[in-house]
JSON list of C-alpha atoms in Angstrom, two decimals:
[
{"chain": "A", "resi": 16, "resn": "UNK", "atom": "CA", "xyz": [-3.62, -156.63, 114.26]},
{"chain": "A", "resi": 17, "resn": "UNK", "atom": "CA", "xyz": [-5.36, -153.12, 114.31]},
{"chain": "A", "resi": 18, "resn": "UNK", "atom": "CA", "xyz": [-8.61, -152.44, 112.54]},
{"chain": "A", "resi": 19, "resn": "UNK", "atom": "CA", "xyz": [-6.72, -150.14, 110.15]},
{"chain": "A", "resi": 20, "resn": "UNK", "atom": "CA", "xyz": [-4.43, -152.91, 108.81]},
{"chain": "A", "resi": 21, "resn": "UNK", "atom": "CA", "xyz": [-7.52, -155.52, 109.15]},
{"chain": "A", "resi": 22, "resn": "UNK", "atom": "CA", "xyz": [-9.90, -153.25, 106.79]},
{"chain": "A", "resi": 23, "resn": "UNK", "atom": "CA", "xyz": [-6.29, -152.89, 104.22]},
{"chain": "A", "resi": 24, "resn": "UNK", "atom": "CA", "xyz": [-6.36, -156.03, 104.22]},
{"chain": "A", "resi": 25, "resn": "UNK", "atom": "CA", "xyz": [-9.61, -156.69, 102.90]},
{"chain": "A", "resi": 26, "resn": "UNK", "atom": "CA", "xyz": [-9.72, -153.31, 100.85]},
{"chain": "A", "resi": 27, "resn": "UNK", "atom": "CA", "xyz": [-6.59, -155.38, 98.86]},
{"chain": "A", "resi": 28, "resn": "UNK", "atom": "CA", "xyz": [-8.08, -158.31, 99.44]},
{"chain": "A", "resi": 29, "resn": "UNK", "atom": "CA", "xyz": [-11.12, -157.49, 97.43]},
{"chain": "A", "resi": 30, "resn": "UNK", "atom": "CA", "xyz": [-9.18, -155.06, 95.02]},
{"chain": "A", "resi": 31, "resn": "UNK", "atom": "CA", "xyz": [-7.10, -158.35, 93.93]},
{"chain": "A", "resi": 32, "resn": "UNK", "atom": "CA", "xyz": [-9.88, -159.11, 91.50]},
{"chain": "A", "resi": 33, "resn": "UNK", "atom": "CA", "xyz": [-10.21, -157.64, 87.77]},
{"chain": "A", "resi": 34, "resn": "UNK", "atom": "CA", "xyz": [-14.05, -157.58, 87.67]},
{"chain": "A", "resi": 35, "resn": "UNK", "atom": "CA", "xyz": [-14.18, -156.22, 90.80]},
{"chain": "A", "resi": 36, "resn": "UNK", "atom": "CA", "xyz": [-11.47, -153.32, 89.98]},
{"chain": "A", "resi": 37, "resn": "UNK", "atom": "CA", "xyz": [-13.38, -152.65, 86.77]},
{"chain": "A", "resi": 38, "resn": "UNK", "atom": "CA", "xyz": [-16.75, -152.44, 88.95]},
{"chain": "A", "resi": 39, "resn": "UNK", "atom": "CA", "xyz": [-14.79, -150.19, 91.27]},
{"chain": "A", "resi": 40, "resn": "UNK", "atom": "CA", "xyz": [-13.46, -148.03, 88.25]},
{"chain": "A", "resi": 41, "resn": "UNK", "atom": "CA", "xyz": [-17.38, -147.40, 86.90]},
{"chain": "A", "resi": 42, "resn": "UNK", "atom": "CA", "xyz": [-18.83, -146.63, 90.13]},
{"chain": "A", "resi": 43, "resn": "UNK", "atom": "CA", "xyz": [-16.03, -143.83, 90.41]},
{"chain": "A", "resi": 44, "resn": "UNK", "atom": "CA", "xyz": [-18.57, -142.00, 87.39]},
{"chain": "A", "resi": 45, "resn": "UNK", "atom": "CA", "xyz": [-21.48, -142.31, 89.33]},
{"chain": "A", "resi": 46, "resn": "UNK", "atom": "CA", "xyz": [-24.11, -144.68, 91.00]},
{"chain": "A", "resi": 47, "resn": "UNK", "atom": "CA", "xyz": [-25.65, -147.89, 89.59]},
{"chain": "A", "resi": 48, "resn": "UNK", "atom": "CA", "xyz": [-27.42, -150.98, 90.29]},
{"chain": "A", "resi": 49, "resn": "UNK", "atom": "CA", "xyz": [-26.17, -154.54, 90.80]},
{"chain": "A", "resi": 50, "resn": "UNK", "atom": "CA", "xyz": [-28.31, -155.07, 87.14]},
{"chain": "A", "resi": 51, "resn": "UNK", "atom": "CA", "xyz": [-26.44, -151.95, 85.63]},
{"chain": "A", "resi": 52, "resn": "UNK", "atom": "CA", "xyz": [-23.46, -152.87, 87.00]},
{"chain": "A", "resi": 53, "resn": "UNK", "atom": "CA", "xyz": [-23.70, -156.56, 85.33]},
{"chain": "A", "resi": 54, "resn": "UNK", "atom": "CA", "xyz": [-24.50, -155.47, 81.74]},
{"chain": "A", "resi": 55, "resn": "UNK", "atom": "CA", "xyz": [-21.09, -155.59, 79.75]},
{"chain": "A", "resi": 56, "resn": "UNK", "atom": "CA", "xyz": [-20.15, -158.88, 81.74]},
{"chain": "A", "resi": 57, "resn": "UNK", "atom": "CA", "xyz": [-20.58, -162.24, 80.30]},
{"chain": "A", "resi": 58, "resn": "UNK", "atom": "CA", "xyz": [-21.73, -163.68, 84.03]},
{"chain": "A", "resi": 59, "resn": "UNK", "atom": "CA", "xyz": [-25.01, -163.60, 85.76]},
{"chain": "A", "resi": 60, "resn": "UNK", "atom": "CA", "xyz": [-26.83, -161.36, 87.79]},
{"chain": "A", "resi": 61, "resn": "UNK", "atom": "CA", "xyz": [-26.15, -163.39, 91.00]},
{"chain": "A", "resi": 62, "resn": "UNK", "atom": "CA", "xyz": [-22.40, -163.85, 90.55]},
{"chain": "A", "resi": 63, "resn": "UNK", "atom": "CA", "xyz": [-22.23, -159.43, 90.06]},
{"chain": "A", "resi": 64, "resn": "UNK", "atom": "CA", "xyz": [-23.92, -159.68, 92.87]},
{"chain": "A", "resi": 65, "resn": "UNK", "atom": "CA", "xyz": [-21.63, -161.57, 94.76]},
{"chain": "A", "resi": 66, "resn": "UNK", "atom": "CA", "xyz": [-18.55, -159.25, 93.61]},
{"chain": "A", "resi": 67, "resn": "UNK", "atom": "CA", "xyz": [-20.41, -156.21, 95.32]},
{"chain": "A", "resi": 68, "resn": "UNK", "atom": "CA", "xyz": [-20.83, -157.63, 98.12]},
{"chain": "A", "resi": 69, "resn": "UNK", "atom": "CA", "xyz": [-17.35, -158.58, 98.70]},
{"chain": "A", "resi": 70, "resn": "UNK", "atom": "CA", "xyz": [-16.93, -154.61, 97.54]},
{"chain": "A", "resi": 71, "resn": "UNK", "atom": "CA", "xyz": [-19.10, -153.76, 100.47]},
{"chain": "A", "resi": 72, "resn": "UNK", "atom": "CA", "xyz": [-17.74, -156.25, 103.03]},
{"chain": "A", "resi": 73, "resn": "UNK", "atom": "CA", "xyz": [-14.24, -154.32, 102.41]},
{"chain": "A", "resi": 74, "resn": "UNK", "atom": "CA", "xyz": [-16.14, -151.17, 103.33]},
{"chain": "A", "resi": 75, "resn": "UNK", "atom": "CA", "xyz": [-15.39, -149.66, 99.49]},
{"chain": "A", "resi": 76, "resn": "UNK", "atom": "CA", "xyz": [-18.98, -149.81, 98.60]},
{"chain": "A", "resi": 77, "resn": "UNK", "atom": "CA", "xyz": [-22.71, -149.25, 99.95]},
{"chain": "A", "resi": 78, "resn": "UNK", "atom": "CA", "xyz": [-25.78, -149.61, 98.74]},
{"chain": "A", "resi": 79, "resn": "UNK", "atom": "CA", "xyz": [-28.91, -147.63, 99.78]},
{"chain": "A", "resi": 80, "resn": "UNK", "atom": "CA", "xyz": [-32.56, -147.72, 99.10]},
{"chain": "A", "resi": 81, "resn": "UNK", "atom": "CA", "xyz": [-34.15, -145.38, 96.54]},
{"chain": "A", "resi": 82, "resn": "UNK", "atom": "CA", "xyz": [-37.74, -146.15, 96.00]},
{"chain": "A", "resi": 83, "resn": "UNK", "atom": "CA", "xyz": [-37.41, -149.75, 93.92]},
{"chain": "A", "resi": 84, "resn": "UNK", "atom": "CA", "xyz": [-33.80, -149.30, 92.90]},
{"chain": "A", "resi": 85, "resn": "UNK", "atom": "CA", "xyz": [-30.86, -150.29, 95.46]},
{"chain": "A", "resi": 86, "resn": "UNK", "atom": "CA", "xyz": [-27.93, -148.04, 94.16]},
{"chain": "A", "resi": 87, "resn": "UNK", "atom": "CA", "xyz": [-24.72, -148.88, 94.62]},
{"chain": "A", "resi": 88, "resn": "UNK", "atom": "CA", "xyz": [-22.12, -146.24, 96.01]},
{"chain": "A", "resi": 89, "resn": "UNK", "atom": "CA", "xyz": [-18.48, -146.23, 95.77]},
{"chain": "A", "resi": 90, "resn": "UNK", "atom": "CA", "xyz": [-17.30, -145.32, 99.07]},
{"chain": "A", "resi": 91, "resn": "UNK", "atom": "CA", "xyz": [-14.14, -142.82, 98.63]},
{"chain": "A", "resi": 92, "resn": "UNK", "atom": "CA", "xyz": [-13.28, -142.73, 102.49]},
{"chain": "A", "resi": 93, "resn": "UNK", "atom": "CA", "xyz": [-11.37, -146.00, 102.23]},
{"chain": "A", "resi": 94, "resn": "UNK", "atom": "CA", "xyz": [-8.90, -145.10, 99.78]},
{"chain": "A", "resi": 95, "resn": "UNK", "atom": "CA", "xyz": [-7.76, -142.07, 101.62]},
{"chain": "A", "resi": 96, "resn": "UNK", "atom": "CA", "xyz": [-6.63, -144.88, 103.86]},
{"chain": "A", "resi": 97, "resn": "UNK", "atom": "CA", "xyz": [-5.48, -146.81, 101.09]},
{"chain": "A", "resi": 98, "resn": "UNK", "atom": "CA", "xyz": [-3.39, -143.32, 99.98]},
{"chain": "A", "resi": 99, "resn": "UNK", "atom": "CA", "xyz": [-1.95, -143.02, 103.48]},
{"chain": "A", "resi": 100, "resn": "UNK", "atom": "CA", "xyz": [-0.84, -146.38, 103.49]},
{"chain": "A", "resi": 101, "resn": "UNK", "atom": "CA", "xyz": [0.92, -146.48, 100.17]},
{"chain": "A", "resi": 102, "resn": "UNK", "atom": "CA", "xyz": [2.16, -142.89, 100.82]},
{"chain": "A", "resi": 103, "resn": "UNK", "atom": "CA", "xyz": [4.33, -144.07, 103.47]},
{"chain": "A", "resi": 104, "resn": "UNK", "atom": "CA", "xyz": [5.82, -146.49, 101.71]},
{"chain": "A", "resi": 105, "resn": "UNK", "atom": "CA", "xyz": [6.52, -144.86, 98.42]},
{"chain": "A", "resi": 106, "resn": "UNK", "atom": "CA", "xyz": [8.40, -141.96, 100.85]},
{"chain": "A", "resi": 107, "resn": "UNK", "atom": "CA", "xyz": [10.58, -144.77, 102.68]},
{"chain": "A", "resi": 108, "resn": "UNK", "atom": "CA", "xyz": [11.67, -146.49, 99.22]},
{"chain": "A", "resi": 109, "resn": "UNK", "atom": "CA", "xyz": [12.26, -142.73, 98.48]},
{"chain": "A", "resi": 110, "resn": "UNK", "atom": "CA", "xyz": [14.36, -141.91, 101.12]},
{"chain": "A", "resi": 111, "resn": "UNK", "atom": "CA", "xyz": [16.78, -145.01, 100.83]},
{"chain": "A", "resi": 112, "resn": "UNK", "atom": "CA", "xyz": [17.01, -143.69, 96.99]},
{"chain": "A", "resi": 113, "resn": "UNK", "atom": "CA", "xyz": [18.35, -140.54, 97.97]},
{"chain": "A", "resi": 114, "resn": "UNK", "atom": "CA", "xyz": [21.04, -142.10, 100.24]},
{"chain": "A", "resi": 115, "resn": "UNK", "atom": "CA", "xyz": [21.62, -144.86, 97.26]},
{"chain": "A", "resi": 116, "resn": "UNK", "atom": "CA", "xyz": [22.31, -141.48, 94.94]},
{"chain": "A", "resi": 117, "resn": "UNK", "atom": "CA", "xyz": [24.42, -139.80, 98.12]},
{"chain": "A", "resi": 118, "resn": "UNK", "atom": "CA", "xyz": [26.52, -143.11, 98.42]},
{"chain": "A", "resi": 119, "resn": "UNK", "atom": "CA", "xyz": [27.21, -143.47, 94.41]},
{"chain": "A", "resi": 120, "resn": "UNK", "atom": "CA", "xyz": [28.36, -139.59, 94.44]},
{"chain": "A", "resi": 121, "resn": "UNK", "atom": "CA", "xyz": [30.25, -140.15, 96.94]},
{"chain": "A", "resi": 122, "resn": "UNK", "atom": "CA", "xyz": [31.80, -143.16, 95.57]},
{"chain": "A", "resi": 123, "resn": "UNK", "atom": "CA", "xyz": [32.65, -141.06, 92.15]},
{"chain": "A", "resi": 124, "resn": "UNK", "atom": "CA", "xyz": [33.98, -138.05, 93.55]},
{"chain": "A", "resi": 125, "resn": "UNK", "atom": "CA", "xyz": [36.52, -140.39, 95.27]},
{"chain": "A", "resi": 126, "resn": "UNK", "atom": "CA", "xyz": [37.43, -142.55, 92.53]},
{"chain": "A", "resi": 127, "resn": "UNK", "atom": "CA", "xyz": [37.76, -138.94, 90.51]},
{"chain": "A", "resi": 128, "resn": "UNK", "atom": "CA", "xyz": [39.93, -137.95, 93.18]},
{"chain": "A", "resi": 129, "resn": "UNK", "atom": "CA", "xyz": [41.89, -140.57, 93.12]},
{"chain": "A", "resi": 130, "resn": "UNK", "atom": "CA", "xyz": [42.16, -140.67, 89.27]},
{"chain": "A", "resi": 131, "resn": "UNK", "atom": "CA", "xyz": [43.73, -137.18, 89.41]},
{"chain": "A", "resi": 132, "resn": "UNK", "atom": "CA", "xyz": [46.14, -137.87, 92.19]},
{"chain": "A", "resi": 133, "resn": "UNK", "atom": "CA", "xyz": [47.35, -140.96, 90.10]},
{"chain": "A", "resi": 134, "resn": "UNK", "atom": "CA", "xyz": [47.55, -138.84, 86.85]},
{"chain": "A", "resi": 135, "resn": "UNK", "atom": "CA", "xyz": [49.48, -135.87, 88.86]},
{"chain": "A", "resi": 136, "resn": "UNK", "atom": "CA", "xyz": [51.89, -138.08, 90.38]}
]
């Protein structure tokens, strides 16, 4: 497997999880710590803590050192891949729409053109 589909798979991987979508979704307004990030949750510090790191292990998040706070950083680079990914997709299923819609046309002009011929005759 290529590193592209290995780092998908743990982008989706980690992505499966509501908390850690929701943690995903904040950090997409800015910055915050593993304690800010843990306020509105009914869990501890510790098991926040463990949810970013999964974050970070699927490359989506990093944290850096600011004087005593460690930030946490939502890294957008992965979900260009993400995009790509589900871009080529959504333009295959597409594509076999527009034949689908070519077929069933083509299916009604015939049985139109048939319809006639049976009323003319």
């Amino acid at each position: 497997m290529d590193e592209n589909a290995e780092r998908l798979n743990r982008v989706f991987a980690a992505l499966s999880d509501p908390t850690r979508r929701d943690l995903v979704a904040r950090l997409a307004s800015g910055d915050a710590t593993v304690g800010e990030l843990a306020e509105p949750y009914e869990m501890s510090l510790q098991a926040i803590s463990k949810h970013v790191k999964v974050l970070e292990e699927a490359g989506l998040v990093t944290r850096s050192k600011d004087a005593q706070r460690r930030p946490v950083h939502l890294d957008a680079e992965v979900f260009d891949l993400m995009t790509k990914w589900i871009e080529r997709y959504r333009r295959e299923a597409e594509e076999r729409y527009l034949r689908l819609d070519a077929l069933l046309e083509r299916m009604t002009d015939e049985k139109q053109t048939q319809a006639r011929k049976k009323d003319a005759s």
